[in-house]
Amino acid sequence: MQNEPYARTRRKVSRMLREVVPHNQQYRPTGMCPSSRELAAQPGSGVAYYGLVPAHTSTLAVPDDFYEHTSQFIGLHTKPNRQEEVPEAFVVTLDHGRLYADNFTSIAIITKGNKLVGDASFQFANRDLCRPEDNNIFRQRYFLEPQEVDGTVFSLLSGGGAGEGNFFHWLIDSLPRLHLIREAGLLDQIEYFLVYDKTRRFMLDTLAPLGIGPEKLLDLSTHRHLQARRLVVTSTVRGRLTHTPSWALQFLRDTMLPAATPRESFSPYIFVSRRDARFRHILNEPEVEAMLQEYGFQTHVLTPYSQAEKVALFAQAKVVVTTVGAGLTNLIFCQPDAHIIELLPKSFVVPEYQMLAARLGISYRHLVCESTRDSTVYSDAVNDHLTVDLAALRQLLEQVLEPESVR
């Protein structure tokens, strides 16, 4: 596995070089169209717009104690928003549109007239969204030749963590875009689907229930810059990349639950271990496991499981205990009467899974644990290990379990 700090440094150097070395500069957009809807209204634009989910106010319940515990980093990684204004969700098609995505902080959607489509593009800096006019493609000087695709291409790219292969961001920020194109009546017209890495098992596993096989996939190993006969893209799934909409979660449940592959040996009381991950290990995990076994808990490491098995595991769970991590995204498939207990190092108390549980109406409790460092920077805190207070965990378990039903 490639060293992540090294990979991060390499990406930064590569981005800097792209802004220094001139090559194919005719591909740099010459301006910006802020609104897809307004662009589609222009005669001869070759753009069509489908408004699907109206703009609305999103509200989520965040308990005061959890809010106080959450870490305050920068940008989107800060205290959770209890209320957000969500823009309209849409699909836009562009005849002879281009897509440029050679770094994780930018996805540039470009018209045949060489204008950036502002609300369909993605731009990210300092761990926050930035304005379309600040998209780093405008500073870029080195451009790859576009790969011509004689067909209709739909982009499942969402930028940020999804580009780095994070399961949470793929499931939340990328896959639900398929719901939008289906609602627009375009799914059957898509000939190719653009993803970050078509070799990743979880991408293949989650696309298969929709009838999308590897033969239909393009990825960034060959198509970082493409021009399609028709390019299809959507708005972001989460308006400001924090509140996950109910339609996205319902789409995932409707798509994945019928394909679940249950095992008879699954206990309804599950402890998900991160022992095979690179970071956020429970330093006293043997003691945690021993205590959980008193209550009938079964330990699972998710990596060997197919996505269908993961869905089945969470769908039958009554209680889930786990450390903060992308595997907990599978709580989407829990039943409404399930209970989640999330273990978080005190340096890395993030709201993603509390907010998912709140949206789904699933019982959620958290336990802030001692961490190996007092990290205050997100990129450091994400790596911190934790030590679980066994007495505090037992107290949470007693709150959600009827002892006679699990002993």
mmCIF file of N, CA and C in Angstrom, residues 47-147:
data_model
loop_
_atom_site.group_PDB
_atom_site.id
_atom_site.type_symbol
_atom_site.label_atom_id
_atom_site.label_comp_id
_atom_site.label_asym_id
_atom_site.label_seq_id
_atom_site.Cartn_x
_atom_site.Cartn_y
_atom_site.Cartn_z
ATOM 1 N N VAL A 47 -27.285 22.348 -24.278
ATOM 2 C CA VAL A 47 -27.407 21.957 -22.872
ATOM 3 C C VAL A 47 -28.881 21.766 -22.535
ATOM 4 N N ALA A 48 -29.197 20.689 -21.799
ATOM 5 C CA ALA A 48 -30.555 20.454 -21.311
ATOM 6 C C ALA A 48 -30.520 20.347 -19.787
ATOM 7 N N TYR A 49 -31.529 20.900 -19.145
ATOM 8 C CA TYR A 49 -31.569 20.970 -17.671
ATOM 9 C C TYR A 49 -32.825 20.272 -17.170
ATOM 10 N N TYR A 50 -32.667 19.448 -16.115
ATOM 11 C CA TYR A 50 -33.785 18.744 -15.488
ATOM 12 C C TYR A 50 -33.780 19.066 -14.001
ATOM 13 N N GLY A 51 -34.704 19.894 -13.553
ATOM 14 C CA GLY A 51 -34.842 20.168 -12.127
ATOM 15 C C GLY A 51 -35.643 19.063 -11.471
ATOM 16 N N LEU A 52 -35.137 18.472 -10.391
ATOM 17 C CA LEU A 52 -35.738 17.255 -9.851
ATOM 18 C C LEU A 52 -36.202 17.368 -8.406
ATOM 19 N N VAL A 53 -35.378 17.874 -7.521
ATOM 20 C CA VAL A 53 -35.759 18.016 -6.105
ATOM 21 C C VAL A 53 -35.713 19.502 -5.781
ATOM 22 N N PRO A 54 -36.853 20.097 -5.410
ATOM 23 C CA PRO A 54 -36.881 21.542 -5.178
ATOM 24 C C PRO A 54 -35.934 21.977 -4.061
ATOM 25 N N ALA A 55 -35.490 23.209 -4.138
ATOM 26 C CA ALA A 55 -34.704 23.794 -3.042
ATOM 27 C C ALA A 55 -35.543 23.765 -1.766
ATOM 28 N N HIS A 56 -34.874 23.525 -0.641
ATOM 29 C CA HIS A 56 -35.617 23.417 0.613
ATOM 30 C C HIS A 56 -34.681 23.647 1.796
ATOM 31 N N THR A 57 -35.269 23.756 2.954
ATOM 32 C CA THR A 57 -34.507 23.859 4.200
ATOM 33 C C THR A 57 -34.412 22.478 4.833
ATOM 34 N N SER A 58 -33.202 22.035 5.119
ATOM 35 C CA SER A 58 -32.970 20.735 5.752
ATOM 36 C C SER A 58 -32.670 20.951 7.231
ATOM 37 N N THR A 59 -33.323 20.156 8.077
ATOM 38 C CA THR A 59 -33.126 20.253 9.527
ATOM 39 C C THR A 59 -32.774 18.874 10.077
ATOM 40 N N LEU A 60 -31.770 18.822 10.943
ATOM 41 C CA LEU A 60 -31.374 17.578 11.593
ATOM 42 C C LEU A 60 -31.242 17.800 13.095
ATOM 43 N N ALA A 61 -31.657 16.801 13.855
ATOM 44 C CA ALA A 61 -31.531 16.868 15.313
ATOM 45 C C ALA A 61 -30.117 16.481 15.722
ATOM 46 N N VAL A 62 -29.423 17.389 16.386
ATOM 47 C CA VAL A 62 -28.086 17.132 16.914
ATOM 48 C C VAL A 62 -28.140 17.412 18.414
ATOM 49 N N PRO A 63 -28.051 16.377 19.257
ATOM 50 C CA PRO A 63 -28.138 16.596 20.707
ATOM 51 C C PRO A 63 -27.053 17.553 21.197
ATOM 52 N N ASP A 64 -27.376 18.299 22.221
ATOM 53 C CA ASP A 64 -26.441 19.313 22.727
ATOM 54 C C ASP A 64 -25.121 18.699 23.182
ATOM 55 N N ASP A 65 -25.184 17.531 23.844
ATOM 56 C CA ASP A 65 -23.932 16.957 24.350
ATOM 57 C C ASP A 65 -23.032 16.515 23.201
ATOM 58 N N PHE A 66 -23.628 15.976 22.150
ATOM 59 C CA PHE A 66 -22.815 15.587 21.001
ATOM 60 C C PHE A 66 -22.244 16.819 20.311
ATOM 61 N N TYR A 67 -23.047 17.848 20.181
ATOM 62 C CA TYR A 67 -22.581 19.087 19.544
ATOM 63 C C TYR A 67 -21.372 19.645 20.289
ATOM 64 N N GLU A 68 -21.439 19.628 21.605
ATOM 65 C CA GLU A 68 -20.332 20.153 22.403
ATOM 66 C C GLU A 68 -19.069 19.312 22.238
ATOM 67 N N HIS A 69 -19.244 18.007 22.061
ATOM 68 C CA HIS A 69 -18.087 17.122 21.942
ATOM 69 C C HIS A 69 -17.425 17.186 20.563
ATOM 70 N N THR A 70 -18.162 17.566 19.524
ATOM 71 C CA THR A 70 -17.614 17.489 18.173
ATOM 72 C C THR A 70 -16.400 18.393 18.015
ATOM 73 N N SER A 71 -15.456 17.881 17.229
ATOM 74 C CA SER A 71 -14.224 18.621 16.978
ATOM 75 C C SER A 71 -14.497 19.807 16.060
ATOM 76 N N GLN A 72 -13.718 20.856 16.241
ATOM 77 C CA GLN A 72 -13.856 22.045 15.408
ATOM 78 C C GLN A 72 -12.565 22.246 14.631
ATOM 79 N N PHE A 73 -12.554 21.739 13.418
ATOM 80 C CA PHE A 73 -11.392 21.901 12.556
ATOM 81 C C PHE A 73 -11.640 23.120 11.662
ATOM 82 N N ILE A 74 -11.483 22.963 10.351
ATOM 83 C CA ILE A 74 -11.734 24.075 9.447
ATOM 84 C C ILE A 74 -12.651 23.622 8.317
ATOM 85 N N GLY A 75 -13.238 24.583 7.615
ATOM 86 C CA GLY A 75 -14.075 24.280 6.468
ATOM 87 C C GLY A 75 -15.283 23.443 6.829
ATOM 88 N N LEU A 76 -15.506 22.389 6.056
ATOM 89 C CA LEU A 76 -16.650 21.512 6.296
ATOM 90 C C LEU A 76 -16.455 20.628 7.515
ATOM 91 N N HIS A 77 -15.220 20.505 8.004
ATOM 92 C CA HIS A 77 -14.921 19.635 9.141
ATOM 93 C C HIS A 77 -14.967 20.441 10.437
ATOM 94 N N THR A 78 -16.180 20.780 10.820
ATOM 95 C CA THR A 78 -16.352 21.592 12.018
ATOM 96 C C THR A 78 -17.652 21.197 12.704
ATOM 97 N N LYS A 79 -18.176 22.039 13.562
ATOM 98 C CA LYS A 79 -19.406 21.716 14.272
ATOM 99 C C LYS A 79 -20.534 21.435 13.267
ATOM 100 N N PRO A 80 -21.412 20.482 13.581
ATOM 101 C CA PRO A 80 -22.472 20.127 12.628
ATOM 102 C C PRO A 80 -23.507 21.245 12.474
ATOM 103 N N ASN A 81 -24.028 21.351 11.264
ATOM 104 C CA ASN A 81 -25.114 22.291 11.002
ATOM 105 C C ASN A 81 -26.443 21.632 11.344
ATOM 106 N N ARG A 82 -27.213 22.272 12.192
ATOM 107 C CA ARG A 82 -28.547 21.747 12.490
ATOM 108 C C ARG A 82 -29.552 22.117 11.404
ATOM 109 N N GLN A 83 -29.229 23.145 10.647
ATOM 110 C CA GLN A 83 -30.124 23.574 9.566
ATOM 111 C C GLN A 83 -29.291 24.056 8.385
ATOM 112 N N GLU A 84 -29.728 23.680 7.196
ATOM 113 C CA GLU A 84 -29.038 24.101 5.984
ATOM 114 C C GLU A 84 -30.047 24.443 4.896
ATOM 115 N N GLU A 85 -29.686 25.400 4.065
ATOM 116 C CA GLU A 85 -30.461 25.707 2.875
ATOM 117 C C GLU A 85 -29.902 24.880 1.722
ATOM 118 N N VAL A 86 -30.737 24.020 1.163
ATOM 119 C CA VAL A 86 -30.303 23.078 0.140
ATOM 120 C C VAL A 86 -30.790 23.558 -1.225
ATOM 121 N N PRO A 87 -29.900 23.730 -2.178
ATOM 122 C CA PRO A 87 -30.328 24.158 -3.512
ATOM 123 C C PRO A 87 -31.048 23.045 -4.254
ATOM 124 N N GLU A 88 -31.678 23.377 -5.357
ATOM 125 C CA GLU A 88 -32.374 22.396 -6.186
ATOM 126 C C GLU A 88 -31.399 21.325 -6.681
ATOM 127 N N ALA A 89 -31.855 20.075 -6.647
ATOM 128 C CA ALA A 89 -31.077 18.981 -7.224
ATOM 129 C C ALA A 89 -31.459 18.839 -8.691
ATOM 130 N N PHE A 90 -30.449 18.657 -9.544
ATOM 131 C CA PHE A 90 -30.724 18.666 -10.978
ATOM 132 C C PHE A 90 -29.803 17.721 -11.727
ATOM 133 N N VAL A 91 -30.183 17.453 -12.971
ATOM 134 C CA VAL A 91 -29.345 16.783 -13.952
ATOM 135 C C VAL A 91 -29.161 17.737 -15.116
ATOM 136 N N VAL A 92 -27.958 17.761 -15.689
ATOM 137 C CA VAL A 92 -27.711 18.581 -16.865
ATOM 138 C C VAL A 92 -26.956 17.737 -17.890
ATOM 139 N N THR A 93 -27.359 17.859 -19.154
ATOM 140 C CA THR A 93 -26.665 17.167 -20.241
ATOM 141 C C THR A 93 -26.027 18.209 -21.147
ATOM 142 N N LEU A 94 -24.836 17.883 -21.639
ATOM 143 C CA LEU A 94 -24.088 18.806 -22.488
ATOM 144 C C LEU A 94 -23.631 18.082 -23.752
ATOM 145 N N ASP A 95 -24.112 18.531 -24.893
ATOM 146 C CA ASP A 95 -23.616 17.991 -26.153
ATOM 147 C C ASP A 95 -22.155 18.395 -26.321
ATOM 148 N N HIS A 96 -21.304 17.399 -26.576
ATOM 149 C CA HIS A 96 -19.868 17.618 -26.767
ATOM 150 C C HIS A 96 -19.243 18.306 -25.544
ATOM 151 N N GLY A 97 -19.769 17.975 -24.371
ATOM 152 C CA GLY A 97 -19.219 18.525 -23.139
ATOM 153 C C GLY A 97 -17.907 17.859 -22.764
ATOM 154 N N ARG A 98 -17.085 18.601 -22.033
ATOM 155 C CA ARG A 98 -15.818 18.076 -21.545
ATOM 156 C C ARG A 98 -15.841 17.976 -20.027
ATOM 157 N N LEU A 99 -15.041 17.057 -19.530
ATOM 158 C CA LEU A 99 -14.838 16.906 -18.077
ATOM 159 C C LEU A 99 -13.348 16.792 -17.838
ATOM 160 N N TYR A 100 -12.837 17.606 -16.902
ATOM 161 C CA TYR A 100 -11.423 17.565 -16.541
ATOM 162 C C TYR A 100 -11.319 17.291 -15.048
ATOM 163 N N ALA A 101 -10.634 16.208 -14.687
ATOM 164 C CA ALA A 101 -10.536 15.815 -13.273
ATOM 165 C C ALA A 101 -9.197 15.143 -13.029
ATOM 166 N N ASP A 102 -8.122 15.921 -13.030
ATOM 167 C CA ASP A 102 -6.806 15.329 -12.785
ATOM 168 C C ASP A 102 -6.313 15.593 -11.369
ATOM 169 N N ASN A 103 -7.197 16.097 -10.491
ATOM 170 C CA ASN A 103 -6.869 16.239 -9.070
ATOM 171 C C ASN A 103 -8.160 16.155 -8.273
ATOM 172 N N PHE A 104 -8.049 15.805 -6.972
ATOM 173 C CA PHE A 104 -9.233 15.525 -6.171
ATOM 174 C C PHE A 104 -9.981 16.782 -5.730
ATOM 175 N N THR A 105 -9.399 17.965 -5.953
ATOM 176 C CA THR A 105 -10.029 19.197 -5.483
ATOM 177 C C THR A 105 -10.771 19.930 -6.584
ATOM 178 N N SER A 106 -10.854 19.321 -7.764
ATOM 179 C CA SER A 106 -11.550 19.977 -8.867
ATOM 180 C C SER A 106 -12.142 18.952 -9.815
ATOM 181 N N ILE A 107 -13.403 19.161 -10.168
ATOM 182 C CA ILE A 107 -14.027 18.460 -11.293
ATOM 183 C C ILE A 107 -14.610 19.565 -12.163
ATOM 184 N N ALA A 108 -13.990 19.793 -13.298
ATOM 185 C CA ALA A 108 -14.404 20.888 -14.175
ATOM 186 C C ALA A 108 -15.308 20.359 -15.274
ATOM 187 N N ILE A 109 -16.538 20.863 -15.311
ATOM 188 C CA ILE A 109 -17.486 20.542 -16.366
ATOM 189 C C ILE A 109 -17.483 21.720 -17.340
ATOM 190 N N ILE A 110 -17.205 21.425 -18.607
ATOM 191 C CA ILE A 110 -16.907 22.489 -19.570
ATOM 192 C C ILE A 110 -17.791 22.318 -20.806
ATOM 193 N N THR A 111 -18.387 23.405 -21.255
ATOM 194 C CA THR A 111 -19.275 23.372 -22.411
ATOM 195 C C THR A 111 -18.474 23.268 -23.708
ATOM 196 N N LYS A 112 -19.184 22.998 -24.793
ATOM 197 C CA LYS A 112 -18.532 22.958 -26.103
ATOM 198 C C LYS A 112 -17.996 24.327 -26.496
ATOM 199 N N GLY A 113 -18.506 25.375 -25.837
ATOM 200 C CA GLY A 113 -17.999 26.728 -26.058
ATOM 201 C C GLY A 113 -16.865 27.103 -25.124
ATOM 202 N N ASN A 114 -16.338 26.106 -24.370
ATOM 203 C CA ASN A 114 -15.179 26.275 -23.490
ATOM 204 C C ASN A 114 -15.451 27.176 -22.287
ATOM 205 N N LYS A 115 -16.644 27.028 -21.690
ATOM 206 C CA LYS A 115 -16.998 27.739 -20.464
ATOM 207 C C LYS A 115 -17.195 26.731 -19.342
ATOM 208 N N LEU A 116 -16.697 27.058 -18.163
ATOM 209 C CA LEU A 116 -16.928 26.215 -16.991
ATOM 210 C C LEU A 116 -18.386 26.341 -16.551
ATOM 211 N N VAL A 117 -19.031 25.218 -16.276
ATOM 212 C CA VAL A 117 -20.404 25.228 -15.761
ATOM 213 C C VAL A 117 -20.308 25.256 -14.235
ATOM 214 N N GLY A 118 -20.555 26.407 -13.659
ATOM 215 C CA GLY A 118 -20.245 26.641 -12.254
ATOM 216 C C GLY A 118 -20.944 25.721 -11.284
ATOM 217 N N ASP A 119 -22.276 25.583 -11.392
ATOM 218 C CA ASP A 119 -23.008 24.808 -10.387
ATOM 219 C C ASP A 119 -22.965 23.305 -10.646
ATOM 220 N N ALA A 120 -22.362 22.879 -11.760
ATOM 221 C CA ALA A 120 -22.190 21.449 -12.032
ATOM 222 C C ALA A 120 -20.761 20.998 -11.781
ATOM 223 N N SER A 121 -19.849 21.944 -11.571
ATOM 224 C CA SER A 121 -18.447 21.628 -11.299
ATOM 225 C C SER A 121 -18.220 21.533 -9.796
ATOM 226 N N PHE A 122 -17.074 20.981 -9.430
ATOM 227 C CA PHE A 122 -16.698 20.835 -8.017
ATOM 228 C C PHE A 122 -15.367 21.530 -7.801
ATOM 229 N N GLN A 123 -15.313 22.340 -6.752
ATOM 230 C CA GLN A 123 -14.072 23.025 -6.418
ATOM 231 C C GLN A 123 -13.939 23.072 -4.896
ATOM 232 N N PHE A 124 -12.740 22.725 -4.428
ATOM 233 C CA PHE A 124 -12.522 22.501 -3.002
ATOM 234 C C PHE A 124 -11.141 23.019 -2.639
ATOM 235 N N ALA A 125 -11.055 23.763 -1.537
ATOM 236 C CA ALA A 125 -9.765 24.260 -1.063
ATOM 237 C C ALA A 125 -9.854 24.485 0.437
ATOM 238 N N ASN A 126 -8.764 24.191 1.136
ATOM 239 C CA ASN A 126 -8.716 24.356 2.596
ATOM 240 C C ASN A 126 -9.876 23.637 3.277
ATOM 241 N N ARG A 127 -10.159 22.412 2.769
ATOM 242 C CA ARG A 127 -11.197 21.545 3.325
ATOM 243 C C ARG A 127 -12.582 22.194 3.306
ATOM 244 N N ASP A 128 -12.833 23.010 2.304
ATOM 245 C CA ASP A 128 -14.138 23.650 2.168
ATOM 246 C C ASP A 128 -14.434 23.855 0.691
ATOM 247 N N LEU A 129 -15.719 23.990 0.386
ATOM 248 C CA LEU A 129 -16.112 24.347 -0.966
ATOM 249 C C LEU A 129 -15.698 25.782 -1.252
ATOM 250 N N CYS A 130 -15.374 26.047 -2.483
ATOM 251 C CA CYS A 130 -15.059 27.420 -2.857
ATOM 252 C C CYS A 130 -15.886 27.820 -4.076
ATOM 253 N N ARG A 131 -15.771 29.050 -4.493
ATOM 254 C CA ARG A 131 -16.579 29.568 -5.584
ATOM 255 C C ARG A 131 -16.133 28.969 -6.914
ATOM 256 N N PRO A 132 -17.054 28.768 -7.857
ATOM 257 C CA PRO A 132 -16.661 28.227 -9.161
ATOM 258 C C PRO A 132 -15.560 29.038 -9.839
ATOM 259 N N GLU A 133 -15.592 30.354 -9.672
ATOM 260 C CA GLU A 133 -14.562 31.175 -10.300
ATOM 261 C C GLU A 133 -13.180 30.950 -9.688
ATOM 262 N N ASP A 134 -13.139 30.274 -8.534
ATOM 263 C CA ASP A 134 -11.862 29.944 -7.902
ATOM 264 C C ASP A 134 -11.426 28.511 -8.200
ATOM 265 N N ASN A 135 -12.125 27.824 -9.094
ATOM 266 C CA ASN A 135 -11.721 26.478 -9.485
ATOM 267 C C ASN A 135 -10.281 26.515 -9.984
ATOM 268 N N ASN A 136 -9.472 25.568 -9.509
ATOM 269 C CA ASN A 136 -8.047 25.641 -9.844
ATOM 270 C C ASN A 136 -7.750 25.406 -11.318
ATOM 271 N N ILE A 137 -8.755 25.021 -12.105
ATOM 272 C CA ILE A 137 -8.503 24.853 -13.537
ATOM 273 C C ILE A 137 -8.174 26.187 -14.202
ATOM 274 N N PHE A 138 -8.618 27.301 -13.597
ATOM 275 C CA PHE A 138 -8.315 28.608 -14.174
ATOM 276 C C PHE A 138 -6.854 29.007 -13.948
ATOM 277 N N ARG A 139 -6.184 28.349 -12.984
ATOM 278 C CA ARG A 139 -4.769 28.610 -12.739
ATOM 279 C C ARG A 139 -3.874 27.607 -13.462
ATOM 280 N N GLN A 140 -4.494 26.582 -14.005
ATOM 281 C CA GLN A 140 -3.739 25.500 -14.618
ATOM 282 C C GLN A 140 -3.158 25.946 -15.959
ATOM 283 N N ARG A 141 -1.946 25.469 -16.233
ATOM 284 C CA ARG A 141 -1.287 25.782 -17.501
ATOM 285 C C ARG A 141 -1.004 24.538 -18.328
ATOM 286 N N TYR A 142 -0.934 23.396 -17.670
ATOM 287 C CA TYR A 142 -0.643 22.139 -18.361
ATOM 288 C C TYR A 142 -1.938 21.338 -18.498
ATOM 289 N N PHE A 143 -2.319 21.004 -19.723
ATOM 290 C CA PHE A 143 -3.558 20.273 -19.969
ATOM 291 C C PHE A 143 -3.295 19.036 -20.816
ATOM 292 N N LEU A 144 -3.920 17.931 -20.410
ATOM 293 C CA LEU A 144 -3.894 16.708 -21.199
ATOM 294 C C LEU A 144 -4.808 16.864 -22.415
ATOM 295 N N GLU A 145 -4.514 16.115 -23.453
ATOM 296 C CA GLU A 145 -5.435 16.039 -24.583
ATOM 297 C C GLU A 145 -6.707 15.293 -24.128
ATOM 298 N N PRO A 146 -7.880 15.738 -24.545
ATOM 299 C CA PRO A 146 -9.091 15.013 -24.146
ATOM 300 C C PRO A 146 -9.226 13.668 -24.852
ATOM 301 N N GLN A 147 -9.708 12.675 -24.120
ATOM 302 C CA GLN A 147 -10.064 11.388 -24.713
ATOM 303 C C GLN A 147 -11.477 11.513 -25.284
#
